[in-house]
Amino acid sequence: MEYTAEKVCKECGAKDIFELTKTEAAFSLKDSTLQNSKCTNCGSERWNFYAHNRPDLDTELLEIWGNDPNIYFMDQDEDIVLAEEENIPLFLNAIDNKLYPQRKLNILLAALCIIVYDNVAANEEYTDEENIKRKKIADKVIPELSYRKHLIDETKNWEIMDYIRKVVFPLIGLNKRK
């Protein structure tokens, strides 16, 4: 897949498109450089729009992220961005094999908690069929978290948000924090 960044000039409306590598797209490595570049049409540094597509998480990207303390998928709420069902096996493997520093593993634990939080309760905005599927996702992750609750219990309070802990922790047998 080709990865690109797109920028639309505020002055003339020209669209500049820049090619990115998979790593640059995944970790937004060129964002500040591209956002500060001049319009190729009029030379303006003002723009209306900037965006780039991102690759799906895979073993290669997780490895880069996990081993580099200065790399982020997103500056804030990284656990929320990573919390996708298809990432569950990657996360469990990394956690169980202690592939990365504890700070990065705690982000993966938080992402697993978010997957449960996002899927455990029926929601009116989804159809009955979608809610059944969502519940199955949560039911798949809850035993995995229960098995690893000793690791979750060691996380810092700020690493897993209160509203997530209130819903997920009782489901995995962690009713109180130390």
GROMACS .gro file of C-alpha atoms in nm:
model
  178
    1MET     CA    1   0.000   0.000   0.000
    2GLU     CA    2   0.114   0.351  -0.073
    3TYR     CA    3   0.113   0.601   0.211
    4THR     CA    4   0.064   0.969   0.145
    5ALA     CA    5   0.017   1.296   0.325
    6GLU     CA    6  -0.211   1.558   0.177
    7LYS     CA    7  -0.203   1.929   0.243
    8VAL     CA    8  -0.441   2.193   0.102
    9CYS     CA    9  -0.318   2.552   0.079
   10LYS     CA   10  -0.529   2.815   0.253
   11GLU     CA   11  -0.431   3.085   0.003
   12CYS     CA   12  -0.471   2.921  -0.337
   13GLY     CA   13  -0.645   2.589  -0.262
   14ALA     CA   14  -0.370   2.384  -0.425
   15LYS     CA   15  -0.334   2.028  -0.301
   16ASP     CA   16   0.016   1.901  -0.230
   17ILE     CA   17   0.061   1.527  -0.193
   18PHE     CA   18   0.371   1.377  -0.033
   19GLU     CA   19   0.477   1.011  -0.035
   20LEU     CA   20   0.549   0.851   0.302
   21THR     CA   21   0.709   0.526   0.402
   22LYS     CA   22   0.509   0.283   0.611
   23THR     CA   23   0.707   0.381   0.921
   24GLU     CA   24   0.670   0.755   0.855
   25ALA     CA   25   0.293   0.712   0.814
   26ALA     CA   26   0.252   0.491   1.122
   27PHE     CA   27   0.438   0.723   1.357
   28SER     CA   28   0.369   1.062   1.193
   29LEU     CA   29   0.743   1.112   1.159
   30LYS     CA   30   0.721   1.375   0.886
   31ASP     CA   31   0.412   1.564   1.000
   32SER     CA   32   0.584   1.873   1.138
   33THR     CA   33   0.819   1.901   0.839
   34LEU     CA   34   0.536   1.868   0.588
   35GLN     CA   35   0.299   2.094   0.778
   36ASN     CA   36   0.563   2.367   0.779
   37SER     CA   37   0.656   2.328   0.414
   38LYS     CA   38   0.556   2.591   0.158
   39CYS     CA   39   0.280   2.541  -0.096
   40THR     CA   40   0.434   2.420  -0.421
   41ASN     CA   41   0.196   2.645  -0.615
   42CYS     CA   42   0.207   2.984  -0.437
   43GLY     CA   43   0.471   2.950  -0.164
   44SER     CA   44   0.231   3.011   0.125
   45GLU     CA   45   0.294   2.838   0.457
   46ARG     CA   46  -0.074   2.859   0.554
   47TRP     CA   47  -0.295   2.559   0.494
   48ASN     CA   48  -0.657   2.454   0.547
   49PHE     CA   49  -0.615   2.081   0.572
   50TYR     CA   50  -0.348   1.824   0.648
   51ALA     CA   51  -0.394   1.449   0.679
   52HIS     CA   52  -0.222   1.122   0.602
   53ASN     CA   53  -0.331   0.762   0.582
   54ARG     CA   54  -0.196   0.514   0.834
   55PRO     CA   55  -0.103   0.149   0.800
   56ASP     CA   56  -0.271  -0.118   1.006
   57LEU     CA   57  -0.071  -0.236   1.303
   58ASP     CA   58   0.148  -0.537   1.234
   59THR     CA   59   0.438  -0.717   1.401
   60GLU     CA   60   0.698  -0.497   1.230
   61LEU     CA   61   0.540  -0.169   1.345
   62LEU     CA   62   0.474  -0.300   1.696
   63GLU     CA   63   0.840  -0.406   1.719
   64ILE     CA   64   0.961  -0.059   1.616
   65TRP     CA   65   0.721   0.109   1.860
   66GLY     CA   66   0.793  -0.129   2.147
   67ASN     CA   67   1.168  -0.091   2.132
   68ASP     CA   68   1.193   0.284   2.080
   69PRO     CA   69   1.090   0.501   2.377
   70ASN     CA   70   1.070   0.806   2.150
   71ILE     CA   71   0.824   0.659   1.898
   72TYR     CA   72   0.448   0.693   1.935
   73PHE     CA   73   0.148   0.595   1.728
   74MET     CA   74  -0.010   0.907   1.875
   75ASP     CA   75   0.108   1.162   2.130
   76GLN     CA   76  -0.200   1.121   2.351
   77ASP     CA   77  -0.448   0.840   2.402
   78GLU     CA   78  -0.221   0.591   2.231
   79ASP     CA   79  -0.401   0.306   2.407
   80ILE     CA   80  -0.731   0.417   2.251
   81VAL     CA   81  -0.580   0.425   1.902
   82LEU     CA   82  -0.437   0.075   1.946
   83ALA     CA   83  -0.756  -0.077   2.093
   84GLU     CA   84  -0.872  -0.281   1.794
   85GLU     CA   85  -0.989  -0.642   1.796
   86GLU     CA   86  -0.743  -0.750   1.527
   87ASN     CA   87  -0.452  -0.638   1.749
   88ILE     CA   88  -0.539  -0.869   2.041
   89PRO     CA   89  -0.302  -1.156   1.942
   90LEU     CA   90  -0.012  -0.913   1.887
   91PHE     CA   91  -0.069  -0.757   2.229
   92LEU     CA   92  -0.097  -1.087   2.415
   93ASN     CA   93   0.221  -1.218   2.254
   94ALA     CA   94   0.413  -0.901   2.343
   95ILE     CA   95   0.284  -0.902   2.701
   96ASP     CA   96   0.340  -1.272   2.766
   97ASN     CA   97   0.689  -1.270   2.618
   98LYS     CA   98   0.781  -0.936   2.779
   99LEU     CA   99   0.903  -0.812   2.444
  100TYR     CA  100   0.915  -0.444   2.538
  101PRO     CA  101   0.980  -0.218   2.836
  102GLN     CA  102   0.705  -0.225   3.100
  103ARG     CA  103   0.579   0.123   3.010
  104LYS     CA  104   0.499   0.004   2.656
  105LEU     CA  105   0.348  -0.323   2.781
  106ASN     CA  106   0.122  -0.124   3.014
  107ILE     CA  107  -0.009   0.068   2.712
  108LEU     CA  108  -0.098  -0.266   2.552
  109LEU     CA  109  -0.269  -0.381   2.873
  110ALA     CA  110  -0.467  -0.055   2.877
  111ALA     CA  111  -0.563  -0.108   2.512
  112LEU     CA  112  -0.699  -0.454   2.598
  113CYS     CA  113  -0.902  -0.302   2.881
  114ILE     CA  114  -1.039  -0.043   2.638
  115ILE     CA  115  -1.144  -0.319   2.397
  116VAL     CA  116  -1.350  -0.473   2.677
  117TYR     CA  117  -1.489  -0.136   2.785
  118ASP     CA  118  -1.591  -0.045   2.430
  119ASN     CA  119  -1.764  -0.377   2.364
  120VAL     CA  120  -1.903  -0.516   2.690
  121ALA     CA  121  -2.235  -0.330   2.712
  122ALA     CA  122  -2.514  -0.316   2.457
  123ASN     CA  123  -2.548   0.027   2.303
  124GLU     CA  124  -2.854   0.174   2.132
  125GLU     CA  125  -2.646   0.311   1.845
  126TYR     CA  126  -2.575  -0.047   1.732
  127THR     CA  127  -2.813  -0.308   1.594
  128ASP     CA  128  -2.889  -0.619   1.800
  129GLU     CA  129  -2.662  -0.818   1.570
  130GLU     CA  130  -2.377  -0.569   1.614
  131ASN     CA  131  -2.423  -0.573   1.993
  132ILE     CA  132  -2.400  -0.954   1.993
  133LYS     CA  133  -2.074  -0.932   1.796
  134ARG     CA  134  -1.939  -0.664   2.031
  135LYS     CA  135  -2.024  -0.876   2.336
  136LYS     CA  136  -1.838  -1.171   2.183
  137ILE     CA  137  -1.530  -0.952   2.143
  138ALA     CA  138  -1.546  -0.849   2.509
  139ASP     CA  139  -1.609  -1.210   2.614
  140LYS     CA  140  -1.296  -1.314   2.423
  141VAL     CA  141  -1.074  -1.055   2.597
  142ILE     CA  142  -1.209  -1.079   2.954
  143PRO     CA  143  -1.053  -1.422   3.026
  144GLU     CA  144  -0.724  -1.305   2.876
  145LEU     CA  145  -0.723  -1.005   3.109
  146SER     CA  146  -0.832  -1.219   3.405
  147TYR     CA  147  -0.534  -1.446   3.345
  148ARG     CA  148  -0.306  -1.140   3.343
  149LYS     CA  149  -0.479  -0.942   3.618
  150HIS     CA  150  -0.163  -0.946   3.831
  151LEU     CA  151   0.004  -0.740   3.556
  152ILE     CA  152  -0.290  -0.503   3.531
  153ASP     CA  153  -0.294  -0.461   3.907
  154GLU     CA  154   0.068  -0.338   3.889
  155THR     CA  155  -0.013  -0.057   3.644
  156LYS     CA  156  -0.019   0.301   3.764
  157ASN     CA  157  -0.359   0.465   3.813
  158TRP     CA  158  -0.297   0.708   3.528
  159GLU     CA  159  -0.211   0.427   3.286
  160ILE     CA  160  -0.569   0.299   3.279
  161MET     CA  161  -0.833   0.566   3.308
  162ASP     CA  162  -1.080   0.559   3.602
  163TYR     CA  163  -1.388   0.519   3.385
  164ILE     CA  164  -1.232   0.213   3.220
  165ARG     CA  165  -1.120   0.063   3.553
  166LYS     CA  166  -1.470   0.102   3.702
  167VAL     CA  167  -1.622  -0.111   3.426
  168VAL     CA  168  -1.346  -0.357   3.342
  169PHE     CA  169  -1.174  -0.434   3.673
  170PRO     CA  170  -1.476  -0.603   3.837
  171LEU     CA  171  -1.515  -0.820   3.525
  172ILE     CA  172  -1.162  -0.955   3.566
  173GLY     CA  173  -1.165  -0.994   3.944
  174LEU     CA  174  -0.989  -0.670   4.036
  175ASN     CA  175  -1.234  -0.487   4.256
  176LYS     CA  176  -0.989  -0.274   4.448
  177ARG     CA  177  -0.658  -0.108   4.377
  178LYS     CA  178  -0.361  -0.143   4.609
   0.00000   0.00000   0.00000
